[in-house]
XYZ file of C-alpha atoms in Angstrom:
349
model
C 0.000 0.000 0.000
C 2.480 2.288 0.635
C 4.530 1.985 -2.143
C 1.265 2.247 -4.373
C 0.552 5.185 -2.574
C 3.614 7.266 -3.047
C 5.014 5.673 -6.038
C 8.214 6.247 -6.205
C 9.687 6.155 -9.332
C 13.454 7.936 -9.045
C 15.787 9.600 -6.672
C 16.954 8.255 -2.467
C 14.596 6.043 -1.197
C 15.626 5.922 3.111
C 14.166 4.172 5.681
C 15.586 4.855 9.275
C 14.227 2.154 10.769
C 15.111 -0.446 7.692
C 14.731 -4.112 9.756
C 15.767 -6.556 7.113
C 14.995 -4.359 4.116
C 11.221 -5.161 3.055
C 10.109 -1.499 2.248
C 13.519 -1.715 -0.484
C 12.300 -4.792 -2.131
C 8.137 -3.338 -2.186
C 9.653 0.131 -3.909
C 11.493 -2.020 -6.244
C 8.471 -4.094 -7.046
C 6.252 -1.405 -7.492
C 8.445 0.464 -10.274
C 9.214 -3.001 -12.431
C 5.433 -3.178 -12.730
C 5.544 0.230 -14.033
C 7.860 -0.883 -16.474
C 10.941 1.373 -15.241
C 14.251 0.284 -14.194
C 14.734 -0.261 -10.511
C 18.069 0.975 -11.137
C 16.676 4.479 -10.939
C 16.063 4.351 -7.253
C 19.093 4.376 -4.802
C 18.335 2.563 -1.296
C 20.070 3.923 1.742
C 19.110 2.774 5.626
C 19.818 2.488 9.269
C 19.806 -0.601 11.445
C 21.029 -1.026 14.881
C 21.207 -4.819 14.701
C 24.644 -5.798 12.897
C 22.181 -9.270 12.215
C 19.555 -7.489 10.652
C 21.853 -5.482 8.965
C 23.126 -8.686 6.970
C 19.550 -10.226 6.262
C 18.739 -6.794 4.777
C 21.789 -6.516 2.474
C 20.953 -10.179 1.483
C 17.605 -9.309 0.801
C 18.535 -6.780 -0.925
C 21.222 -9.096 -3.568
C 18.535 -11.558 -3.924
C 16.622 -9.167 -5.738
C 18.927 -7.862 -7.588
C 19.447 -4.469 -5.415
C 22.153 -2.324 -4.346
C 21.972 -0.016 -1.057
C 23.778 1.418 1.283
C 22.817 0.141 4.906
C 24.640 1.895 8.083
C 24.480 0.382 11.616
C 22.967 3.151 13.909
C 20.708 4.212 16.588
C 18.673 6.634 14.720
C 17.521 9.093 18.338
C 20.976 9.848 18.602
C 23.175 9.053 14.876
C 23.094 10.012 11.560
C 26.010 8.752 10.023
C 24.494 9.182 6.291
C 23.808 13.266 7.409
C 20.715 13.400 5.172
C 18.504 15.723 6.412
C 16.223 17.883 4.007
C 18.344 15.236 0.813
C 15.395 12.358 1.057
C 13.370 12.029 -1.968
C 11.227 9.154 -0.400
C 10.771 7.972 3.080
C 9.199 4.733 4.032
C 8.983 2.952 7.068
C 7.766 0.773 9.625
C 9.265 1.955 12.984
C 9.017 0.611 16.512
C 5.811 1.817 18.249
C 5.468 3.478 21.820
C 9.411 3.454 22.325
C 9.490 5.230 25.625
C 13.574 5.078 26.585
C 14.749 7.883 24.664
C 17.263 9.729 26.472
C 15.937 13.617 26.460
C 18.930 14.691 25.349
C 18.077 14.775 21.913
C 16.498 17.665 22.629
C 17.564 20.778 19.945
C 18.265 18.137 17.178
C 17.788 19.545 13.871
C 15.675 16.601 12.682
C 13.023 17.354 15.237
C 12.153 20.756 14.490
C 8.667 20.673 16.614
C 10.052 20.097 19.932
C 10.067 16.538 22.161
C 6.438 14.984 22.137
C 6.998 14.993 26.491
C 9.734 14.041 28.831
C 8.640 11.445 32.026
C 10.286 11.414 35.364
C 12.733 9.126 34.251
C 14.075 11.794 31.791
C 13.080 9.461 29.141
C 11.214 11.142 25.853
C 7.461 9.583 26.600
C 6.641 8.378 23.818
C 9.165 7.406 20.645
C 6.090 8.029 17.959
C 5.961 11.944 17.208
C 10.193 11.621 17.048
C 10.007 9.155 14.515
C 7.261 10.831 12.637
C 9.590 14.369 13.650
C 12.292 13.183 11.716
C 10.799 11.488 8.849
C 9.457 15.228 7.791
C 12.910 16.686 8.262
C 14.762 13.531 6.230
C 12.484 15.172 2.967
C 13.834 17.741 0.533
C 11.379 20.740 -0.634
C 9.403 17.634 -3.017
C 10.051 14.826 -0.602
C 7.239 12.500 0.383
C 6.799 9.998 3.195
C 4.701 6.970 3.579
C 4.999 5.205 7.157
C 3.520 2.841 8.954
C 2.195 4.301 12.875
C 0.815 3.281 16.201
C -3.248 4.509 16.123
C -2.525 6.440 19.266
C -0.578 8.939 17.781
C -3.662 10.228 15.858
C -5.520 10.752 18.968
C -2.678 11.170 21.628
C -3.232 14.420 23.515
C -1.171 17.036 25.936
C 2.839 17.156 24.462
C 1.945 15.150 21.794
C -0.655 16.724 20.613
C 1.203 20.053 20.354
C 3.753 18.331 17.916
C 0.557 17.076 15.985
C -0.437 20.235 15.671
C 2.840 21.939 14.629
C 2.921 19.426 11.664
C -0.185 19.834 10.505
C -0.248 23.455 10.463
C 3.078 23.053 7.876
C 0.538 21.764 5.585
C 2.387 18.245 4.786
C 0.197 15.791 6.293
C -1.271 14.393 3.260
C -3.380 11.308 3.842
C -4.161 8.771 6.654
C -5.734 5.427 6.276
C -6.307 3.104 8.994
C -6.011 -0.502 9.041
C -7.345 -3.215 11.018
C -4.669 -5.693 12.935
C -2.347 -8.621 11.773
C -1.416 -6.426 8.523
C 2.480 -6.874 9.320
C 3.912 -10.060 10.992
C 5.426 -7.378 13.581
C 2.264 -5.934 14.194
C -0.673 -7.596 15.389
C -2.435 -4.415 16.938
C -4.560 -1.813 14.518
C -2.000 0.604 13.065
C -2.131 3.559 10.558
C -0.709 4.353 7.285
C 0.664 8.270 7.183
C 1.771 10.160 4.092
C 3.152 13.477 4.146
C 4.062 15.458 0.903
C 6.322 18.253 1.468
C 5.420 19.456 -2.430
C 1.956 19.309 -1.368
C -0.090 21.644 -3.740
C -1.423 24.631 -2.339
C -5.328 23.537 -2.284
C -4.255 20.706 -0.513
C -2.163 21.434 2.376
C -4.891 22.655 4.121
C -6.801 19.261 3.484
C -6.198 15.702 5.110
C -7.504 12.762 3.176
C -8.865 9.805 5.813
C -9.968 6.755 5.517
C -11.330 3.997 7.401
C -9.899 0.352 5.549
C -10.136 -1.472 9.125
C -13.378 -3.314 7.562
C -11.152 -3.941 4.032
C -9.231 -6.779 4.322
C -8.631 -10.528 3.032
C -7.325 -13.019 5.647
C -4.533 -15.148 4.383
C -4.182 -17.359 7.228
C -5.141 -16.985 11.559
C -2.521 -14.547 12.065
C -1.984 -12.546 8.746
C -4.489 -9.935 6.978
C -3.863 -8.297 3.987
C -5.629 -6.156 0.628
C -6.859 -8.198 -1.989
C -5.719 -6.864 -5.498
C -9.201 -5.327 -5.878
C -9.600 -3.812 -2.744
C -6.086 -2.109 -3.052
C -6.549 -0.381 -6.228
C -10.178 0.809 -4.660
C -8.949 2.155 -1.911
C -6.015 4.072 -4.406
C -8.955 5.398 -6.709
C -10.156 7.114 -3.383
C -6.573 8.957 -3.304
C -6.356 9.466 -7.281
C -9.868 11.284 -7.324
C -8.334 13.492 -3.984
C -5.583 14.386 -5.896
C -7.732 15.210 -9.220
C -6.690 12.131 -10.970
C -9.953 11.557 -12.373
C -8.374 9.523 -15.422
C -6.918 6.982 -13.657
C -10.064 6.589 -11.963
C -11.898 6.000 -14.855
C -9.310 3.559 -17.052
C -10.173 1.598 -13.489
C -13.936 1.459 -13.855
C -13.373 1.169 -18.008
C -10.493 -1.956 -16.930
C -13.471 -3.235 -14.825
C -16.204 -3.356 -17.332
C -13.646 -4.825 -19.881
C -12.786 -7.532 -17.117
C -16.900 -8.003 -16.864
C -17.473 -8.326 -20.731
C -14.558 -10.926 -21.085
C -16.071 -13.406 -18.248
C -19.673 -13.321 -19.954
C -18.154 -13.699 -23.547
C -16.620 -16.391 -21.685
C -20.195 -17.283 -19.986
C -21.708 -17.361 -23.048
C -19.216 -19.702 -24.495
C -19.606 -22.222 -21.546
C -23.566 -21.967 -22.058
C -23.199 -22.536 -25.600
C -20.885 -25.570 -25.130
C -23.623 -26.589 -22.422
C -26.515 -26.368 -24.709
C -25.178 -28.844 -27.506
C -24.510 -31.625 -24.640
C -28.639 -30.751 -23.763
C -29.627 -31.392 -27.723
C -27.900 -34.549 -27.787
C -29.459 -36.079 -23.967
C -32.825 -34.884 -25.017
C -32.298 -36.780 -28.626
C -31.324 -39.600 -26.445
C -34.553 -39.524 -24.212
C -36.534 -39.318 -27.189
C -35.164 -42.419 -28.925
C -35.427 -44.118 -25.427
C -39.387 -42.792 -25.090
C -39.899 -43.993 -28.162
C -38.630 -47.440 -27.531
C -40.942 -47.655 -24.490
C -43.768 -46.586 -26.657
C -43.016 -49.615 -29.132
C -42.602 -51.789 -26.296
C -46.038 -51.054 -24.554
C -47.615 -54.139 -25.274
C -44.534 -55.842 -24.335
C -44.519 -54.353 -20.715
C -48.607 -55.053 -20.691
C -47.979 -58.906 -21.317
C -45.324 -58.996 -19.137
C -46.997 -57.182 -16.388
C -50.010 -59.457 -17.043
C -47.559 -62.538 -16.720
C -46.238 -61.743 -13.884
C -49.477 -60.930 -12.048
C -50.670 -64.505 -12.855
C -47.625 -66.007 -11.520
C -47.960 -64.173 -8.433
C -51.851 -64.913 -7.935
C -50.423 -68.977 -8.517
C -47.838 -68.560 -5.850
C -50.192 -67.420 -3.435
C -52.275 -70.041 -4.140
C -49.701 -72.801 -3.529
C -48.426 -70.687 -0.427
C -51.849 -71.238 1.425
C -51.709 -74.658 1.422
C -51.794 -76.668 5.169
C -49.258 -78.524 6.242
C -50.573 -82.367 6.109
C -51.067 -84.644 9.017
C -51.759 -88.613 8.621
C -52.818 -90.983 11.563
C -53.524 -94.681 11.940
C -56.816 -94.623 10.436
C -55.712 -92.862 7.140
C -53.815 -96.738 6.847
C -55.975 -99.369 4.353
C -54.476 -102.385 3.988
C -51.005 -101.298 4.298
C -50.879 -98.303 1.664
C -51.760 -94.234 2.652
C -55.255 -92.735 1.887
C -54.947 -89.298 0.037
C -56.286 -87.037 3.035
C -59.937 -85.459 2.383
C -58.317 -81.888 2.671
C -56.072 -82.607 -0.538
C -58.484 -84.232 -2.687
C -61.042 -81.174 -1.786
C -58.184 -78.746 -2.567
C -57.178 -80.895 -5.847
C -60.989 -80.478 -6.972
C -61.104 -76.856 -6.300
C -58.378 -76.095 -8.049
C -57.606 -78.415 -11.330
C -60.662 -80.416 -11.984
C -62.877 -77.246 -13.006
């Protein structure tokens, strides 16, 4: 999203809070499916982990990238001195850092003063000097796209005030906010924040805001993200509040195009569908037929078998025979009365 969103396409991409390098490899991705050479965007960083540091560079040559990577504790270093030189800024800092020494007080990069200082002499709350210095990194057409705690939208008192400072320099550009388990480091709602310090002038005193926390596709228990339809809605949103309108509307015209192909493909199916119909309803019709031609077949056969089964009931209801002394004439068995009346009944009609 936030490479979409700031599409950067040439000049110092920095992120002072790099981790192993993702926001690098999403820049480059973005501009090879714009069709330009990655080769036009120079990555620089800062990474206090000499680990990280490594996985990031390695990210970095797998994709065929160059950058330059320092190890450094951004609240206090700046060993690539580029304040007011950044043509892009993105990031995904650390959220509600609250052991900043307050001695970084009167630092050039943080222009609007500390967001409040606790007993402990500790800086309250690391957001507003992240989002402090990733206005100052920008040169006079800079933009930033970062990745922020939802407090610091609402946070009040010392905070607030630094809010307010940065508003009032008319940078703050757009905010969208996002529901939780969009990063694998983040499983808590966070915000996306873009600031434009070439802002045009009938927008700096304009902030574009939207709610995406009901926008999502789950890709597992644990991990949310955009679907590619729901990103480039939620961009149309931004390319109709910067004026845009074109780009707008080769999305709805891409759309319809994408609707016409699927029902010329519809249409296909339904055709192929239709010919396998003719030739089962030929088939009944030779098979009704038959069963017309055979009626008298089925009649005799049902007549049959309703004989043979008026027979077997017949035979079934005979009793089982019993013979005694007196049935005995000299020496040879007497057919019992009961089977010569059911003999005359039956088969001498």
């Amino acid at each position: 999203m936030i490479a979409n969103v700031l599409e950067p396409d040439h000049g110092l991409v920095f992120d002072p809070a790099c981790g192993s390098g993702g926001v690098f490899v999403q820049s480059a991705h973005f501009v090879e499916r714009q069709r330009i050479n990655p080769q036009m965007l120079t990555f620089k960083g800062l990474e206090k982990n000499p680990t990280t540091i490594r996985l990031a560079k390695m990210n970095l040559a797998v994709h065929g990238l160059e950058g330059d990577i320092q190890k450094a504790i951004t609240y206090y270093e700046d060993p690539l001195a580029l304040a007011g030189k950044v043509d892009y800024v993105m990031a995904n800092p650390p959220f509600n850092v609250d052991e900043v020494d307050s001695k970084v007080d009167g630092d050039e990069c943080l222009p609007f003063g500390l967001p409040g200082v606790n007993k402990s002499n500790k800086v309250s709350n690391g957001n507003y000097l992240w989002i402090s210095y990733f206005y100052s990194y920008l040169n006079d057409r800079g933009k930033a796209g970062f990745v922020m705690s939802s407090q610091a939208s609402s946070a009040g008192r010392d905070e607030g005030k630094v809010r307010q400072k940065l508003i009032e320099t008319g940078t703050v550009d757009i905010m969208i906010a996002i529901r939780s388990n969009f990063f694998y480091t983040r499983s808590v709602p966070c915000e996306l924040w873009f600031l434009d310090r070439g802002n045009p002038a009938e927008l700096q005193d304009k902030i574009l805001m939207i709610d995406a926390r009901n926008i999502y596709r789950k890709v597992n228990r644990t991990i949310n993200d955009f679907s590619p339809e729901q990103l480039q809605n939620i961009l149309s949103i931004v390319w109709l509040y910067r004026s845009e309108s074109k780009r707008f509307i080769d999305l709805v015209v891409g759309y319809c195009q994408s609707i016409d192909r699927e029902y010329q493909g519809l249409i296909a199916l339904l055709q192929n569908y239709r010919k396998h119909l003719d030739k089962l309803t030929e088939a009944l019709e030779k098979f009704y037929n038959l069963i017309d031609e055979k009626d008298g077949t089925w009649l005799e056969l049902r007549t049959a078998s309703e004989l043979f089964k008026d027979d077997m009931d017949k035979y079934a209801g005979f009793a089982p025979i019993s013979y005694n002394a007196d049935d005995l004439t000299d020496g040879s068995l007497k057919l019992p009365d009961r089977i010569k009346q059911i003999h005359k009944e039956n088969f001498l009609q």
